[in-house]
Backbone as ProteinMPNN parsed JSONL, in Angstrom:
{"seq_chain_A": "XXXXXXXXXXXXXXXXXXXXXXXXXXXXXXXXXXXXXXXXXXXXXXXXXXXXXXXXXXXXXXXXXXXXXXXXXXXXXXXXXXXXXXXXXXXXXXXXXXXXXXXXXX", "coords_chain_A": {"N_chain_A": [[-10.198, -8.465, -3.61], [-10.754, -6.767, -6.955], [-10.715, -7.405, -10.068], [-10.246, -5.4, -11.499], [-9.346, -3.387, -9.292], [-6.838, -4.262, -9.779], [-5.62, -4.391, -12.176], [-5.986, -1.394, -12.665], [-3.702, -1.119, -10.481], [-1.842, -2.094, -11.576], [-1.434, -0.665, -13.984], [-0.34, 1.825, -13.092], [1.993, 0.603, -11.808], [3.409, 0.403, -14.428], [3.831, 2.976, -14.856], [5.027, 4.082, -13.078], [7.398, 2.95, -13.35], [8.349, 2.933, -15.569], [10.313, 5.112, -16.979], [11.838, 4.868, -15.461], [15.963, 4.449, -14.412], [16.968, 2.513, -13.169], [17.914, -0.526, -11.747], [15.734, -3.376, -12.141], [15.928, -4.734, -9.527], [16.384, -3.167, -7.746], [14.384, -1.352, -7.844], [12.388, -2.866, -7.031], [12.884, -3.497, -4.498], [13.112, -0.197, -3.112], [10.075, 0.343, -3.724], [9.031, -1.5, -2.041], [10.323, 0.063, 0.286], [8.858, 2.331, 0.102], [6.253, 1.143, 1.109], [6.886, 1.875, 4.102], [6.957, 4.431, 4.335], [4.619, 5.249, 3.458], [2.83, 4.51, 5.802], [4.244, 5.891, 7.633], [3.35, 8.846, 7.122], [0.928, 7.592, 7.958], [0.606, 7.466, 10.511], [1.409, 10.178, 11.328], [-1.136, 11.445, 10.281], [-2.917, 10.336, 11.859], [-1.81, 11.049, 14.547], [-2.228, 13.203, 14.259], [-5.235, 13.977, 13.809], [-5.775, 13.336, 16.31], [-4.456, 15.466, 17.83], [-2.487, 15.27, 18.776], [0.534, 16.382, 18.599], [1.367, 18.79, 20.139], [2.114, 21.264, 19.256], [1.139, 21.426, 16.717], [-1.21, 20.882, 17.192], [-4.712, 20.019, 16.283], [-4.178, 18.729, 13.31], [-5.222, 16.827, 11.205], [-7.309, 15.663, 9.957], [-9.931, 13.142, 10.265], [-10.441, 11.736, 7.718], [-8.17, 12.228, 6.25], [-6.664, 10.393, 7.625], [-8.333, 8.116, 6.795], [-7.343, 8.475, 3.744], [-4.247, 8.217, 3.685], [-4.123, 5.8, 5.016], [-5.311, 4.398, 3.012], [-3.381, 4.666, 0.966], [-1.155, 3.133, 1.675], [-2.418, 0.854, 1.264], [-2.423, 0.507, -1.384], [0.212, 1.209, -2.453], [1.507, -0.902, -1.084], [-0.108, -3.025, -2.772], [1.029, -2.424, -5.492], [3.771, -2.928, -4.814], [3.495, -5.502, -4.423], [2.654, -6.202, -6.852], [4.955, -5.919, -8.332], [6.626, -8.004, -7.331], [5.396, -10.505, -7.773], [4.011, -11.588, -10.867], [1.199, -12.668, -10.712], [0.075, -11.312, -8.244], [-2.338, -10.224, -7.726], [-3.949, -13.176, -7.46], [-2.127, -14.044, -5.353], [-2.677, -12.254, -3.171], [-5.329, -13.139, -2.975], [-5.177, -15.369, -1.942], [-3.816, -15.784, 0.202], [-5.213, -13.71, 2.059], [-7.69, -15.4, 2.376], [-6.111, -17.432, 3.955], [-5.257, -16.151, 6.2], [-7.918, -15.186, 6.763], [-9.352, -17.618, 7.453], [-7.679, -18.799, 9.431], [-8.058, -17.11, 11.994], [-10.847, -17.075, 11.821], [-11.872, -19.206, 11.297], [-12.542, -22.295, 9.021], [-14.598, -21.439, 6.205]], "CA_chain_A": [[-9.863, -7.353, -4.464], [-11.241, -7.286, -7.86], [-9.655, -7.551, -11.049], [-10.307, -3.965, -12.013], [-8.45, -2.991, -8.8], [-5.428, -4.677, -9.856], [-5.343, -3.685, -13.608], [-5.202, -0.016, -12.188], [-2.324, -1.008, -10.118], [-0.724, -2.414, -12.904], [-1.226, 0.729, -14.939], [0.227, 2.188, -11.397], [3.12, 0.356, -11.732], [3.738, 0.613, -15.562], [3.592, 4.372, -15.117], [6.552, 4.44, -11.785], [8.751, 2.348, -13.699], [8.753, 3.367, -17.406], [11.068, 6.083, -16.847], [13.177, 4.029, -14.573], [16.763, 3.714, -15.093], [17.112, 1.702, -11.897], [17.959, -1.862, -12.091], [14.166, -4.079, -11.683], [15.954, -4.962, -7.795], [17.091, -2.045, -6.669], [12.9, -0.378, -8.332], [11.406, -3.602, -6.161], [13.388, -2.639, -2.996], [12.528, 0.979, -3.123], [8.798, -0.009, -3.495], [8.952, -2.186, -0.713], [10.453, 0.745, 1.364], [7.769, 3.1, -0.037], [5.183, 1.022, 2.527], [7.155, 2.229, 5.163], [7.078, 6.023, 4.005], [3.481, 5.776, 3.841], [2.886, 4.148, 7.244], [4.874, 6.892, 8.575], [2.214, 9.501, 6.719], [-0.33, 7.291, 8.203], [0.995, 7.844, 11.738], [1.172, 11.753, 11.093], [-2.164, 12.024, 10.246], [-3.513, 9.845, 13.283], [-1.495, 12.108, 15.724], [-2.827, 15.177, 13.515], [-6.355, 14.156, 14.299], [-6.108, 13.108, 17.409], [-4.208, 16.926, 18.104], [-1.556, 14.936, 19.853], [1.41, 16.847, 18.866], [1.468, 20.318, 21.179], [3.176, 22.352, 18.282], [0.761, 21.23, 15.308], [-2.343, 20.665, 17.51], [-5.216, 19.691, 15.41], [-3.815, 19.797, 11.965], [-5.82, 16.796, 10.067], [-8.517, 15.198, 9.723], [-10.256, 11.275, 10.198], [-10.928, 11.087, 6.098], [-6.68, 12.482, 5.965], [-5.943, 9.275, 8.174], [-8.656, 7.466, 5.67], [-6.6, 8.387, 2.429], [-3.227, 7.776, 4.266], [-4.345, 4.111, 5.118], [-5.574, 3.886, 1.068], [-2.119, 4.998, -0.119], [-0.525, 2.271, 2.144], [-2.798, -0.319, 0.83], [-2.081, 1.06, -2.865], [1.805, 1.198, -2.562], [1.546, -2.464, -0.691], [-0.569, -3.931, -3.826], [2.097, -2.197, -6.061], [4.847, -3.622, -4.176], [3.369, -6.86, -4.351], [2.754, -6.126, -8.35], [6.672, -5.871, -8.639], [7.5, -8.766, -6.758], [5.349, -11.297, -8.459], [3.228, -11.296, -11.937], [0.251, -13.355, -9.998], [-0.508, -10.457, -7.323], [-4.01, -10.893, -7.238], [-4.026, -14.35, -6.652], [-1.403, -14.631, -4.304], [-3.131, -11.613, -2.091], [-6.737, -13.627, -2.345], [-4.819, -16.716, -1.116], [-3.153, -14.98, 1.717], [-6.617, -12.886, 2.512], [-8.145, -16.821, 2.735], [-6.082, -18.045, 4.985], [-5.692, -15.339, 7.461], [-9.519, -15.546, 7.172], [-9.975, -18.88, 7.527], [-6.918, -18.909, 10.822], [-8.874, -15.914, 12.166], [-12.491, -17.108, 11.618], [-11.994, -20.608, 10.776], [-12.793, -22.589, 7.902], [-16.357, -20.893, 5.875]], "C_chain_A": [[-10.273, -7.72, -5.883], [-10.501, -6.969, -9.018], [-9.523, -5.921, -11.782], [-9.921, -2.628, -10.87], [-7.114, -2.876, -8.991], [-5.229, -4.797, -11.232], [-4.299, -2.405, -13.359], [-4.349, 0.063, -11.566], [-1.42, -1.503, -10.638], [-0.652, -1.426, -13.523], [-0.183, 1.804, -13.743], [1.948, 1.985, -11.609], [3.987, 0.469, -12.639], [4.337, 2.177, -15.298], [4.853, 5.095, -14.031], [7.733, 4.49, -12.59], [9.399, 2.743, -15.211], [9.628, 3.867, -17.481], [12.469, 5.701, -16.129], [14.552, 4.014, -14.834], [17.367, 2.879, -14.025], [17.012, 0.612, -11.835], [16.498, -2.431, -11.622], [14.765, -4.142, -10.156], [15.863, -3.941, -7.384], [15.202, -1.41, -7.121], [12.056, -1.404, -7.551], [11.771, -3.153, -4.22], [13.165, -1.531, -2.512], [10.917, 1.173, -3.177], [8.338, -0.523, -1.975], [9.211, -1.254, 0.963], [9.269, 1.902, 1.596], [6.697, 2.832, 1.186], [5.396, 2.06, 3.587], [6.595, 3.716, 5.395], [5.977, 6.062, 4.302], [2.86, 5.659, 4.5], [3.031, 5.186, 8.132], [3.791, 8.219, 8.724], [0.763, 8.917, 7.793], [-0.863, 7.966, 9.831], [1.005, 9.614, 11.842], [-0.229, 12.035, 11.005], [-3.151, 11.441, 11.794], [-3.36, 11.111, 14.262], [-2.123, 13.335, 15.253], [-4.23, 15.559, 14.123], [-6.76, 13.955, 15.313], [-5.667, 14.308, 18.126], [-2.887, 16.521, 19.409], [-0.106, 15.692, 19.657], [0.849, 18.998, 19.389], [1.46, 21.641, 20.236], [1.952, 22.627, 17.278], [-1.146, 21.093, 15.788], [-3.51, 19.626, 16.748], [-5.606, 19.314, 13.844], [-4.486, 18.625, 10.902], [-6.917, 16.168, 10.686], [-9.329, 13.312, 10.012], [-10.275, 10.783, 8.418], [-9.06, 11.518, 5.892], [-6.664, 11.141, 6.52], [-6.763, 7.84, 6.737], [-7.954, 7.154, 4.432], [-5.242, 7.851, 2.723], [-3.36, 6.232, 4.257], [-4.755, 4.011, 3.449], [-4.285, 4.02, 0.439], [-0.925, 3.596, 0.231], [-0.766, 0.598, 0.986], [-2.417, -0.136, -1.047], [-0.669, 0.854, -3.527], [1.728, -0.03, -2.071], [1.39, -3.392, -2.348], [0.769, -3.203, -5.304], [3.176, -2.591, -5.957], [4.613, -5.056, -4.768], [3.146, -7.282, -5.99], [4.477, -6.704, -9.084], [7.481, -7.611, -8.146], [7.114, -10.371, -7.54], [4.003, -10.933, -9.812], [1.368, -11.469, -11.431], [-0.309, -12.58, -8.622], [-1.482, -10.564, -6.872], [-4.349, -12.074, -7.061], [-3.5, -14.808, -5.314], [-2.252, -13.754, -2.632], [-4.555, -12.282, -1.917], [-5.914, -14.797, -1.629], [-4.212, -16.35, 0.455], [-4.613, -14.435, 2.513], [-7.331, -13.994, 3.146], [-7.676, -17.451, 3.631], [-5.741, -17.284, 6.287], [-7.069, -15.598, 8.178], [-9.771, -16.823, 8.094], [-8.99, -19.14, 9.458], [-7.735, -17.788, 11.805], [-10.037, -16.234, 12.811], [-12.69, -18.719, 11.695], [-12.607, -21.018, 9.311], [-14.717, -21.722, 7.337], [-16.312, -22.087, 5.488]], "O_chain_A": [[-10.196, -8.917, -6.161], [-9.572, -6.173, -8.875], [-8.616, -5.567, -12.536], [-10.029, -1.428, -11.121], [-6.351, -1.97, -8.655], [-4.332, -5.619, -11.419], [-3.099, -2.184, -13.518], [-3.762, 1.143, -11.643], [-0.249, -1.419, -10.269], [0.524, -1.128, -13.731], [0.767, 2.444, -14.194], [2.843, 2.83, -11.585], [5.171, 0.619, -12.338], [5.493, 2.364, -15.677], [5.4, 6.194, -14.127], [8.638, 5.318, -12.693], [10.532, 2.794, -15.69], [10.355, 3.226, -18.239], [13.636, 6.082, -16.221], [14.64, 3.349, -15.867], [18.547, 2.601, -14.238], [15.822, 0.298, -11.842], [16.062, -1.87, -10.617], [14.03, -3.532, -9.379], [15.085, -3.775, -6.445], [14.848, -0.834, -6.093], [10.925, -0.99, -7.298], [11.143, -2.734, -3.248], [12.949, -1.581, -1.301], [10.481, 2.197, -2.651], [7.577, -0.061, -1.126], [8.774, -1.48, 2.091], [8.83, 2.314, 2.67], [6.3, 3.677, 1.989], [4.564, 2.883, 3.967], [5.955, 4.097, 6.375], [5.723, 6.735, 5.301], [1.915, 6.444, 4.433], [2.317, 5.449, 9.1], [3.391, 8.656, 9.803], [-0.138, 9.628, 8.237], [-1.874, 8.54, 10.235], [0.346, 10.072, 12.775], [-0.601, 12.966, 11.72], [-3.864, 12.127, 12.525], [-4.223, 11.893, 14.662], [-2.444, 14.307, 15.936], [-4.565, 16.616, 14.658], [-7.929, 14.22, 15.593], [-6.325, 14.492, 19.15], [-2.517, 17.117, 20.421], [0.56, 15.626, 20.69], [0.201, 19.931, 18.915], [0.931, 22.73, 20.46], [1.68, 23.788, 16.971], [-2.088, 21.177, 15.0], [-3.19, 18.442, 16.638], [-6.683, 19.447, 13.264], [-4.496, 19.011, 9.733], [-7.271, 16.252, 11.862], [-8.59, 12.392, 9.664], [-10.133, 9.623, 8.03], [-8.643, 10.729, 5.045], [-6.641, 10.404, 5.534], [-6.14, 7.024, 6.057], [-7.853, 6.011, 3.987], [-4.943, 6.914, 1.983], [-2.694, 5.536, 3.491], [-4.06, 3.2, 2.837], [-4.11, 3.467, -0.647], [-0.11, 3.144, -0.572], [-0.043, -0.197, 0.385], [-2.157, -1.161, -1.678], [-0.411, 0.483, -4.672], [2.017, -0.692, -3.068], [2.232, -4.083, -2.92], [1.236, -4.105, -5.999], [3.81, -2.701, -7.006], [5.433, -5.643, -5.474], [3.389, -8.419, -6.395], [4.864, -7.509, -9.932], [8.524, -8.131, -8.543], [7.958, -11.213, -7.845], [3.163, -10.058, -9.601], [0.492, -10.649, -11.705], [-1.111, -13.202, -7.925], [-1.692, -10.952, -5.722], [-5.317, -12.137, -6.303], [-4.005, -15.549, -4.471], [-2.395, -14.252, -1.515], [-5.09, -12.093, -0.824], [-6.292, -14.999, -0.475], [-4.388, -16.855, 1.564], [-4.911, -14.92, 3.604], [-7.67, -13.839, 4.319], [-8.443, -18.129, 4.315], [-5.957, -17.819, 7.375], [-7.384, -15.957, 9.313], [-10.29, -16.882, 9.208], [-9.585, -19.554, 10.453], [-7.893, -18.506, 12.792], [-10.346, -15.903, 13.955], [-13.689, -19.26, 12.168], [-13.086, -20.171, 8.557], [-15.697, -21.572, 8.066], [-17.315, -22.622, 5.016]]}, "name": "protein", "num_of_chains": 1, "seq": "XXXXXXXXXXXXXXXXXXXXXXXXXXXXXXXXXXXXXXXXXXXXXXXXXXXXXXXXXXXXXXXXXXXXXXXXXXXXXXXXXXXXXXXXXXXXXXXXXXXXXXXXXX"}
């Protein structure tokens, strides 16, 4: 992820919380549940395009399930903004060794 990803989700996160009057835990906990929310979205749009619910048939799209999965990864790196200052490092170090357990050492 590049550093001009994770600016804008600092401006992201500046822009949730400003307004806040919600203790910093209780505004990291509520982030953290956010994933879930948009997981759930993600799952809605899957079944949407796949026309699996009976009722709702066909109702989105493959680029709806596209943006759905971007909002996940968006609210994740926001989450992970909140939790420590070092975000972007800690997610290339994590990204590395998945990789590397995964793929093995490059």
């Amino acid at each position: 992820m590049n550093d001009s990803a994770w600016a804008t989700v600092a401006e992201l996160n500046q822009w949730l919380t400003q307004d806040s009057q919600l203790p910093e835990e209780t505004q990291k906990i509520l982030q953290i549940l956010k994933i879930t929310e948009e997981a759930g979205e993600v799952a809605e749009a899957v079944i949407g395009a796949t026309g699996q619910n009976p009722r709702k048939g066909f109702s989105h799209s493959w680029e709806d399930v596209e943006q759905e999965l971007c909002d996940v990864i968006i609210t994740s790196m926001v989450a992970l903004t909140r939790i420590t200052p070092q975000a972007g490092q800690v997610f290339s170090d994590q990204l590395r060794r998945v990789r590397e357990r995964a793929l093995g050492p490059s």
